[in-house]
PDB file of C-alpha atoms in Angstrom:
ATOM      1  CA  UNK A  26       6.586  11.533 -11.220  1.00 55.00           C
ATOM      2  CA  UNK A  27       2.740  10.957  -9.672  1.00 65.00           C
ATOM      3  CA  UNK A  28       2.533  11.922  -5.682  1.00 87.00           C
ATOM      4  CA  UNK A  29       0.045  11.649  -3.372  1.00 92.00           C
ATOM      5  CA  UNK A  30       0.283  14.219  -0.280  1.00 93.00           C
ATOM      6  CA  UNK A  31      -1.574  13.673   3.191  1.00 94.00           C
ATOM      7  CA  UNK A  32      -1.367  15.203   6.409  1.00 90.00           C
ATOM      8  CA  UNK A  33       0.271  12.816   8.572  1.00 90.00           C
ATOM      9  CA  UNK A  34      -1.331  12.692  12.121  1.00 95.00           C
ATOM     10  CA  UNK A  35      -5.705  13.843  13.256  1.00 97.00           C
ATOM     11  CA  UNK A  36      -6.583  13.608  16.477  1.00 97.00           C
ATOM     12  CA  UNK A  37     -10.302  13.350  17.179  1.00 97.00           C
ATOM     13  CA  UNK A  38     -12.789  12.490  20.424  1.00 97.00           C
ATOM     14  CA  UNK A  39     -14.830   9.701  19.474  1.00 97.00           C
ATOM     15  CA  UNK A  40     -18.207  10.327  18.457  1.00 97.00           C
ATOM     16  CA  UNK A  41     -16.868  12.948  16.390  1.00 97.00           C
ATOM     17  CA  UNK A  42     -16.823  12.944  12.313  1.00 97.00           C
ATOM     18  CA  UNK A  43     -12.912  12.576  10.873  1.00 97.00           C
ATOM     19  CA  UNK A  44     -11.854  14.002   7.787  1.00 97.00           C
ATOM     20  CA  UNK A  45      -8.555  12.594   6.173  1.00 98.00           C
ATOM     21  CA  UNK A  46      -7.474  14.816   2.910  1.00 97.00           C
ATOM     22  CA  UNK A  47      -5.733  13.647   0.287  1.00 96.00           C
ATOM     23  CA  UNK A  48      -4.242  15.407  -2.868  1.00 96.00           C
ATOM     24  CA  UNK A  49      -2.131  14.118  -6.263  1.00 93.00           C
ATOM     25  CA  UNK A  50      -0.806  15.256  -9.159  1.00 90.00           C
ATOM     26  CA  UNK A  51      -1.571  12.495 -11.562  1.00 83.00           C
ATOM     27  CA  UNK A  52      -4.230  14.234 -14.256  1.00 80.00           C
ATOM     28  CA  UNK A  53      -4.639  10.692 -15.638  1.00 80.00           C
ATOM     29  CA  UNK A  54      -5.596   8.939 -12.408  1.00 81.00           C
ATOM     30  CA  UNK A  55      -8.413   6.493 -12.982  1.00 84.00           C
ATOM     31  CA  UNK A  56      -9.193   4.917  -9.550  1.00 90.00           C
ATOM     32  CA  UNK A  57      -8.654   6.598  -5.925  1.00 93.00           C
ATOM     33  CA  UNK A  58      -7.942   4.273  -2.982  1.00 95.00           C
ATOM     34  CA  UNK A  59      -8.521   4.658   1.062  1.00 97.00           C
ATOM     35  CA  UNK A  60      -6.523   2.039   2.691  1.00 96.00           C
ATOM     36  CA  UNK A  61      -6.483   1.235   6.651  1.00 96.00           C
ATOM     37  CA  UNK A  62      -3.093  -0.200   8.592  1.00 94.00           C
ATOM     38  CA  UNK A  63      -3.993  -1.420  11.768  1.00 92.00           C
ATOM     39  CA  UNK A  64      -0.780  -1.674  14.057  1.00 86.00           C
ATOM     40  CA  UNK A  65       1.359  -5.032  13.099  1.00 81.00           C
ATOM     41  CA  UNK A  66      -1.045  -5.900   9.924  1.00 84.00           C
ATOM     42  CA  UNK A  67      -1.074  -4.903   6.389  1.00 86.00           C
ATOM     43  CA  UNK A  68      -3.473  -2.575   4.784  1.00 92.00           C
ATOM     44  CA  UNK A  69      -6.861  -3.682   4.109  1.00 94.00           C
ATOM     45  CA  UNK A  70      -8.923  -1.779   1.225  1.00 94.00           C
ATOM     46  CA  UNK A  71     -11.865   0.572   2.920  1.00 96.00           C
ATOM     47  CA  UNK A  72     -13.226   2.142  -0.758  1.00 95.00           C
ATOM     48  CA  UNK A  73     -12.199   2.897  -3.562  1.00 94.00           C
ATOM     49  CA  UNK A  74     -13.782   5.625  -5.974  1.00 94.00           C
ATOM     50  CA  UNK A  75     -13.630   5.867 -10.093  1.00 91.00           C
ATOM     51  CA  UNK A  76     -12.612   9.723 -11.281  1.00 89.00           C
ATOM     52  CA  UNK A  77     -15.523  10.334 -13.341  1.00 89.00           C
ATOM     53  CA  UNK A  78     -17.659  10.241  -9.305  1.00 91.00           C
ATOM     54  CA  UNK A  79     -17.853  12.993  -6.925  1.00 94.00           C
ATOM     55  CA  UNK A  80     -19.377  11.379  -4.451  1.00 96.00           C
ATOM     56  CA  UNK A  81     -19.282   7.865  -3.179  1.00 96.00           C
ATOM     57  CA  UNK A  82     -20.803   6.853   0.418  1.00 96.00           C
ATOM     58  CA  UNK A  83     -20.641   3.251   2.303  1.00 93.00           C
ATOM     59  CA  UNK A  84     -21.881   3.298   5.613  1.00 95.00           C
ATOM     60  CA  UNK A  85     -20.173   5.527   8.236  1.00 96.00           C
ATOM     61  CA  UNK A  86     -17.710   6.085   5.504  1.00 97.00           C
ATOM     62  CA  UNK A  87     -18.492   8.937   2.784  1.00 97.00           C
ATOM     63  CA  UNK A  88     -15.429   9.860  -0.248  1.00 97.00           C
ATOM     64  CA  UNK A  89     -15.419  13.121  -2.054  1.00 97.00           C
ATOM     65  CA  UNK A  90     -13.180  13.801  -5.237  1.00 96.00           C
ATOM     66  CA  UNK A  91     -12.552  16.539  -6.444  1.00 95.00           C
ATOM     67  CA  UNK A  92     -10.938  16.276  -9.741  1.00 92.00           C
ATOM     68  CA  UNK A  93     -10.372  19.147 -10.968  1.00 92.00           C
ATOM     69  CA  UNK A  94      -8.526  20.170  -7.509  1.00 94.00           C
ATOM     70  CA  UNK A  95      -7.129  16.824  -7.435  1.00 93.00           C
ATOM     71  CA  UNK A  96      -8.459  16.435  -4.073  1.00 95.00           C
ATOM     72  CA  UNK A  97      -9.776  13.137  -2.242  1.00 96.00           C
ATOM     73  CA  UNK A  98     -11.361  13.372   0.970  1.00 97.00           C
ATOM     74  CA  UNK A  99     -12.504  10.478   3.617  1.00 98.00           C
ATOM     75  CA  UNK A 100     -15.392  11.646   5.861  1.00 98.00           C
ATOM     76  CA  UNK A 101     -15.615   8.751   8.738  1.00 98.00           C
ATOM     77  CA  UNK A 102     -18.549   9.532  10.376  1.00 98.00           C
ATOM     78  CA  UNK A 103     -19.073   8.564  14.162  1.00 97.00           C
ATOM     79  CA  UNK A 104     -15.698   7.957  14.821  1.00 98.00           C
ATOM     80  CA  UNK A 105     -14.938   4.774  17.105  1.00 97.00           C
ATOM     81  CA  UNK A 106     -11.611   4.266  18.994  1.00 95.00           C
ATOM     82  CA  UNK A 107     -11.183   1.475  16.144  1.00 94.00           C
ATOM     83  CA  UNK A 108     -11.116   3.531  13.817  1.00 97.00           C
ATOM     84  CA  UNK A 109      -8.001   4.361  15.066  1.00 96.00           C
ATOM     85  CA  UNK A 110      -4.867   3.425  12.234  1.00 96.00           C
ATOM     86  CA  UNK A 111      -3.188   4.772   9.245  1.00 95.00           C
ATOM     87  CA  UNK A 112      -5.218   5.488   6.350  1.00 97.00           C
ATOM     88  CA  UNK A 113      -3.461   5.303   3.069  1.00 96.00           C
ATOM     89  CA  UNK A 114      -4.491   7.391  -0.106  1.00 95.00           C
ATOM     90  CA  UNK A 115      -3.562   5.971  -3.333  1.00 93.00           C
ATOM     91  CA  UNK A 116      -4.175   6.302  -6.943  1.00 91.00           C
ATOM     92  CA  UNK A 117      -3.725   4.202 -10.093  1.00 85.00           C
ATOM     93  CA  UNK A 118      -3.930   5.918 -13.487  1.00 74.00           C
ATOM     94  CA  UNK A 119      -4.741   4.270 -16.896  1.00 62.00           C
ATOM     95  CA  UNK A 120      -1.470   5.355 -18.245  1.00 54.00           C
ATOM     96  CA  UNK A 121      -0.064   2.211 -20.258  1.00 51.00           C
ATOM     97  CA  UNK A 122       2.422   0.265 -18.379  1.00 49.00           C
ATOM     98  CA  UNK A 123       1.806   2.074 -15.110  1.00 51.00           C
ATOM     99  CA  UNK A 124      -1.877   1.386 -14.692  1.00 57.00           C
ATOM    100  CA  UNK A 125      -1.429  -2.057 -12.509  1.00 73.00           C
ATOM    101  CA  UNK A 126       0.633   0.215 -10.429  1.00 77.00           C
ATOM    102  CA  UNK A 127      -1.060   1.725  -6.965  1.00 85.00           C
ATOM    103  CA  UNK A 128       1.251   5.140  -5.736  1.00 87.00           C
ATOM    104  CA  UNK A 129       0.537   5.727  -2.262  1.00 91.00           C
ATOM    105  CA  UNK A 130       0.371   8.453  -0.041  1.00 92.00           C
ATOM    106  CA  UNK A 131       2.591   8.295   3.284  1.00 90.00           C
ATOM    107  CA  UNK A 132      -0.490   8.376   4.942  1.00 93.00           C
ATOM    108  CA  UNK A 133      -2.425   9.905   7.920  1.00 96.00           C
ATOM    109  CA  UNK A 134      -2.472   8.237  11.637  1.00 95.00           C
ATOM    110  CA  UNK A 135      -5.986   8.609  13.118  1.00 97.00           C
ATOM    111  CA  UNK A 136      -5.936   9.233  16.737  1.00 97.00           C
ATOM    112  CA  UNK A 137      -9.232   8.410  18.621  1.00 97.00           C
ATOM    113  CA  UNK A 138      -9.779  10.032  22.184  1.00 95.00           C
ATOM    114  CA  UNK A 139     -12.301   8.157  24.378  1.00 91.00           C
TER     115      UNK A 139
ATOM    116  CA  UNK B  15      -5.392 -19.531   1.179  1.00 55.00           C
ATOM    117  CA  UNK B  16      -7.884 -17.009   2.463  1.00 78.00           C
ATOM    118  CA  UNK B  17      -5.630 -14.468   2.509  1.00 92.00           C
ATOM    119  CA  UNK B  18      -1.856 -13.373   1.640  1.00 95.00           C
ATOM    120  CA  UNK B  19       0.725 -15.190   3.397  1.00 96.00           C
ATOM    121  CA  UNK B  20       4.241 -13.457   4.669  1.00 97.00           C
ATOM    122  CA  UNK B  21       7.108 -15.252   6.477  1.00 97.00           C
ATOM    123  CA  UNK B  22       8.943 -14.621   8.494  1.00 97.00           C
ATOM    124  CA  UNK B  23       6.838 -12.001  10.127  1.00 95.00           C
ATOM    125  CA  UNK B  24      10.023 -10.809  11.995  1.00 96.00           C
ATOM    126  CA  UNK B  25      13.765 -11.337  10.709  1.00 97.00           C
ATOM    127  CA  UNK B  26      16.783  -9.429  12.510  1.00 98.00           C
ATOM    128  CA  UNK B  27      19.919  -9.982  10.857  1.00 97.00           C
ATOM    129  CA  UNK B  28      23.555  -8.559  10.859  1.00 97.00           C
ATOM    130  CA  UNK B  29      24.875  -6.165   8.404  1.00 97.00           C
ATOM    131  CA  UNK B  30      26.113  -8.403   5.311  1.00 97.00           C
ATOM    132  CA  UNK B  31      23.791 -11.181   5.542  1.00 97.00           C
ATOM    133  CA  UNK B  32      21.778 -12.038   2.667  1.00 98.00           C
ATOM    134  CA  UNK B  33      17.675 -12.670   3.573  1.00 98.00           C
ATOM    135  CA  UNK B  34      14.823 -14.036   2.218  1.00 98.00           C
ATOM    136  CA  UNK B  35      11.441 -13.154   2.629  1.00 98.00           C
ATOM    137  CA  UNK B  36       8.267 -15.096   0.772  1.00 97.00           C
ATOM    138  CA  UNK B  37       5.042 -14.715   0.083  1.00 97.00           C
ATOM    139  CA  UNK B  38       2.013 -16.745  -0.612  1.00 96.00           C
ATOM    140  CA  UNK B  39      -0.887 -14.756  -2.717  1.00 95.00           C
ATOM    141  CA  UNK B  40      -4.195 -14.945  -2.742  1.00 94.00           C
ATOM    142  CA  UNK B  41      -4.921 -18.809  -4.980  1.00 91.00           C
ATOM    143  CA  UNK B  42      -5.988 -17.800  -8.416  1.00 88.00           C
ATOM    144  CA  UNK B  43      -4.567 -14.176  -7.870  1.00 90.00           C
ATOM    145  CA  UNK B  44      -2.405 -13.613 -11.207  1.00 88.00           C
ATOM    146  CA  UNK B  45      -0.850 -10.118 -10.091  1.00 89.00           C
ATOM    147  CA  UNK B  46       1.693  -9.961  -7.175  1.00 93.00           C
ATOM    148  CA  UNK B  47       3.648  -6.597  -5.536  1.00 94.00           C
ATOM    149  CA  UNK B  48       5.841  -6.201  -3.477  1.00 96.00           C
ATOM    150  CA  UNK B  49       6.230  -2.442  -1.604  1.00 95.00           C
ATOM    151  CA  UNK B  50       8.602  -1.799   0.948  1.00 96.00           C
ATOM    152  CA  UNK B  51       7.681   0.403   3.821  1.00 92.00           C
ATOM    153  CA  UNK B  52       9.700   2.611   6.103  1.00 91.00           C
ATOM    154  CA  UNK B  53       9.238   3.835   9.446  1.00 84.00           C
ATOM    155  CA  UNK B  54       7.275   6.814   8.599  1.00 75.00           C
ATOM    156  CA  UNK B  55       6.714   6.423   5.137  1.00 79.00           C
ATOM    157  CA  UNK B  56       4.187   5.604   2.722  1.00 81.00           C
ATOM    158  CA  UNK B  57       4.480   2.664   0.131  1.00 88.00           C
ATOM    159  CA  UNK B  58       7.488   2.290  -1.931  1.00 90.00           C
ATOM    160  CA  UNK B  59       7.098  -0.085  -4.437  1.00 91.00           C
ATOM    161  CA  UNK B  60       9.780  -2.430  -5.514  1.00 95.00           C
ATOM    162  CA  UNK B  61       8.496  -5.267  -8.093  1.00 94.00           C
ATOM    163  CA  UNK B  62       5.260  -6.573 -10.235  1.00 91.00           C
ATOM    164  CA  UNK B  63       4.533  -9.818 -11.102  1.00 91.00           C
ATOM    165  CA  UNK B  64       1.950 -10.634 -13.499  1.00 87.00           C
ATOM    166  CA  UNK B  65       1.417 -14.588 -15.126  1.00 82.00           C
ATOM    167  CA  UNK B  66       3.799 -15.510 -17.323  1.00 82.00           C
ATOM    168  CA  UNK B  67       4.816 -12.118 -18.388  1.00 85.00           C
ATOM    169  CA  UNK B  68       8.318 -10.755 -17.574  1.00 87.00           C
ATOM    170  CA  UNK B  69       8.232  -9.059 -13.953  1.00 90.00           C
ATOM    171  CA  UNK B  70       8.205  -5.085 -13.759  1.00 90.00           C
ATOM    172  CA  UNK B  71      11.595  -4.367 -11.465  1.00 92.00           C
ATOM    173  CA  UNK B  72      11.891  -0.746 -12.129  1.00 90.00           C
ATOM    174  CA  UNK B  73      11.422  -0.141  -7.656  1.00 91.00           C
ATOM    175  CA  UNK B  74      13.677  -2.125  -6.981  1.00 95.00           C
ATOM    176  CA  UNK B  75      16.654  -0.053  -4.976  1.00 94.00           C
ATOM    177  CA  UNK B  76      19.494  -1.748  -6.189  1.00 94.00           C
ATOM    178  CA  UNK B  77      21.079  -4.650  -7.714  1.00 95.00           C
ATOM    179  CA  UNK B  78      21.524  -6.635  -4.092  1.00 97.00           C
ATOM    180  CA  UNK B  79      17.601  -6.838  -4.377  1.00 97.00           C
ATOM    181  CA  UNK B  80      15.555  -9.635  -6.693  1.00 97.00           C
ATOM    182  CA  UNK B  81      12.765 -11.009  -6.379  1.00 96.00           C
ATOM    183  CA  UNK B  82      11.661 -14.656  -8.234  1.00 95.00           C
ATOM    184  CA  UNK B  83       7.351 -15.780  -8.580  1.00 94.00           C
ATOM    185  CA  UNK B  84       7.019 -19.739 -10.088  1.00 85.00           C
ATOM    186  CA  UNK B  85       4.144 -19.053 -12.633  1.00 80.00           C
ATOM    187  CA  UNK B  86       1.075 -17.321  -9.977  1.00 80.00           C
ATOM    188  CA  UNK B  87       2.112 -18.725  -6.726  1.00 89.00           C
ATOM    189  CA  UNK B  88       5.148 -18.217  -4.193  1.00 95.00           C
ATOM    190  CA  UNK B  89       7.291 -15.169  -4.440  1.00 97.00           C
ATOM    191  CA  UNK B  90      10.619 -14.817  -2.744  1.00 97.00           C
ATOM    192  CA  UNK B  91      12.510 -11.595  -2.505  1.00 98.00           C
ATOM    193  CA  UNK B  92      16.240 -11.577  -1.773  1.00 98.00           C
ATOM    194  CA  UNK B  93      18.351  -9.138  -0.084  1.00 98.00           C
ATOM    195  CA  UNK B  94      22.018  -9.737  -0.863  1.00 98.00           C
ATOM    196  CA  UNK B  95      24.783  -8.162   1.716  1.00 98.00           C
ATOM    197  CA  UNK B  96      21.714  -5.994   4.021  1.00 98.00           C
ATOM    198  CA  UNK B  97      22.691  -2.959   5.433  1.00 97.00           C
ATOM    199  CA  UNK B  98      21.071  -1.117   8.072  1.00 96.00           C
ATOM    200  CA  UNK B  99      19.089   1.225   5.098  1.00 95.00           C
ATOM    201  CA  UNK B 100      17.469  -2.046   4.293  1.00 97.00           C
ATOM    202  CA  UNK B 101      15.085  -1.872   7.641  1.00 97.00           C
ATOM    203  CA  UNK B 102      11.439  -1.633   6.679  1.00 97.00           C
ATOM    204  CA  UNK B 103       8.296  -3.575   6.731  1.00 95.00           C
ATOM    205  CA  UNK B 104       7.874  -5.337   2.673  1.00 97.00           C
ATOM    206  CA  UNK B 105       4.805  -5.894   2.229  1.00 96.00           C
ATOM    207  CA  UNK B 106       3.439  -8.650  -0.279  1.00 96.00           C
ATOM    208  CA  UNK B 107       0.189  -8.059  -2.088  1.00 95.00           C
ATOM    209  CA  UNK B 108      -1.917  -9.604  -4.732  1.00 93.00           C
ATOM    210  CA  UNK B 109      -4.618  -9.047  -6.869  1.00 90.00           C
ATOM    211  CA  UNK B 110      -7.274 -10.891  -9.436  1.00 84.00           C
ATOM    212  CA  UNK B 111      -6.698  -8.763 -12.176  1.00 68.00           C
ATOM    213  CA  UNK B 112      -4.552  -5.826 -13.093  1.00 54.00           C
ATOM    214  CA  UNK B 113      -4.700  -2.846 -15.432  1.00 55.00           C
ATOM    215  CA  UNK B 114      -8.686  -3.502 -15.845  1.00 61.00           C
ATOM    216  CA  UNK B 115     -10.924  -1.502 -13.400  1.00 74.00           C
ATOM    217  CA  UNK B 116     -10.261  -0.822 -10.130  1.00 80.00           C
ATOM    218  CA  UNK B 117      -7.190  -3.011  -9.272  1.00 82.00           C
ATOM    219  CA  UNK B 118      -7.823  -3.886  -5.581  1.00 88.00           C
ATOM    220  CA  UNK B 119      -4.957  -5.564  -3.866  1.00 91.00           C
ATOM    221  CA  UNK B 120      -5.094  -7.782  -0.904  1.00 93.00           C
ATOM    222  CA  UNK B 121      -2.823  -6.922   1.566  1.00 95.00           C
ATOM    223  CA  UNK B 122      -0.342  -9.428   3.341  1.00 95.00           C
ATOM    224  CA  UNK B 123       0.857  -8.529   7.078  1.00 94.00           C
ATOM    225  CA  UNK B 124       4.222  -7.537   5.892  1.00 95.00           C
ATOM    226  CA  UNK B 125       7.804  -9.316   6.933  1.00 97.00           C
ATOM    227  CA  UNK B 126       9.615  -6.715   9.556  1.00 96.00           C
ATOM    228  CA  UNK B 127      13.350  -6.831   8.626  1.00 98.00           C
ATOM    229  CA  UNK B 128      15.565  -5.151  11.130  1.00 97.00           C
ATOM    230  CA  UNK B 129      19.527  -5.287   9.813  1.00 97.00           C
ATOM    231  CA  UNK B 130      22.232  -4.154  13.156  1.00 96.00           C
TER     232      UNK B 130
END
């Protein structure tokens, strides 16, 4: 079935730029998903980006797909020490029945050093 | 409400115990999840709910779990005879509109369920 891979912990000083990668395996994936999990709360959507995009960039926040690698990236830049949380890849394809569904990575704590 | 509703937030229970956990979506949200969440893990998901159509169950782990939605409001999902593999965080979401576009779903802050 579809996975999505991340690394599971970054540590970096704050002022710094993070990068959080992301790869799947779904060809047919339609939309690509950061999440962030704040400690105790749910996950809150940060972007989203459609597959036919390379590029998409809101504020400090910058995601790069690379389809034909099947690699997402999220570029944070100016990293704050609340910025610190899990970020959660996921992807939704337009494959018939399963395109409501989100599969998500495991994702990637972000560790911010004052 | 503003956002999606979870209770409890924190249930501990004994091995054997049946639980119920509920969730209140977004108002007007016709799509509602729920994922289950491990220490450690990513997003499992268990159930779909969307309007009046019959409810996607192919996550869920076994037959002790079910899960009910009356037309797009409350959800409940029930846990017959927990055992301890049952701890997680499930997490409730909904969403506007599924299958169309980007389907962005709104987060609830998850019910912890801890079974001794």
């Amino acid at each position: 079935g579809e996975d999505v891979e991340q690394s599971l912990f970054l540590s970096v000083r704050e002022g710094d730029s993070s990068v959080i990668n992301c790869t799947y395996t779904d060809s047919s994936s339609t939309y690509l998903y950061w999440y962030k999990q704040e400690p105790g709360a749910g996950l809150q959507l940060l972007t989203y980006i459609f597959s036919n995009m390379d590029m998409k960039q809101d504020q400090r926040l910058t995601v790069l797909l690379n389809k034909k690698d099947k690699h997402l990236s999220l570029r944070i830049a100016d990293t704050q020490t609340g910025d610190s949380a899990i970020y959660f890849c996921a992807e939704s394809s337009s494959a018939g029945a399963g395109s409501y569904q989100l599969t998500f990575g495991k994702g990637t704590k972000l560790s911010v050093i004052p | 409400g503003a956002g999606v509703s979870q209770s409890p937030s924190n249930k501990v229970t004994e091995k054997g115990k049946d639980v119920e956990l509920r969730c209140d979506p977004i108002s007007g949200h016709t799509a509602l999840y729920w994922y289950r969440q491990r220490l450690g893990q990513g997003l499992e998901f268990l159930i779909y709910f969307q309007g009046n159509s019959a409810p996607d169950k192919s996550g869920l782990p076994s037959d002790r779990f079910s899960a009910e939605r009356t037309g797009e409001s409350v959800s409940t999902l029930t846990i017959q005879r927990t055992q301890q593999e049952d701890s997680a965080v499930y997490l409730c979401a909904s969403s506007l509109l599924a299958g169309a576009g980007a389907n962005v779903l709104t987060f609830g802050a998850g019910s912890r369920l801890t079974v001794l």
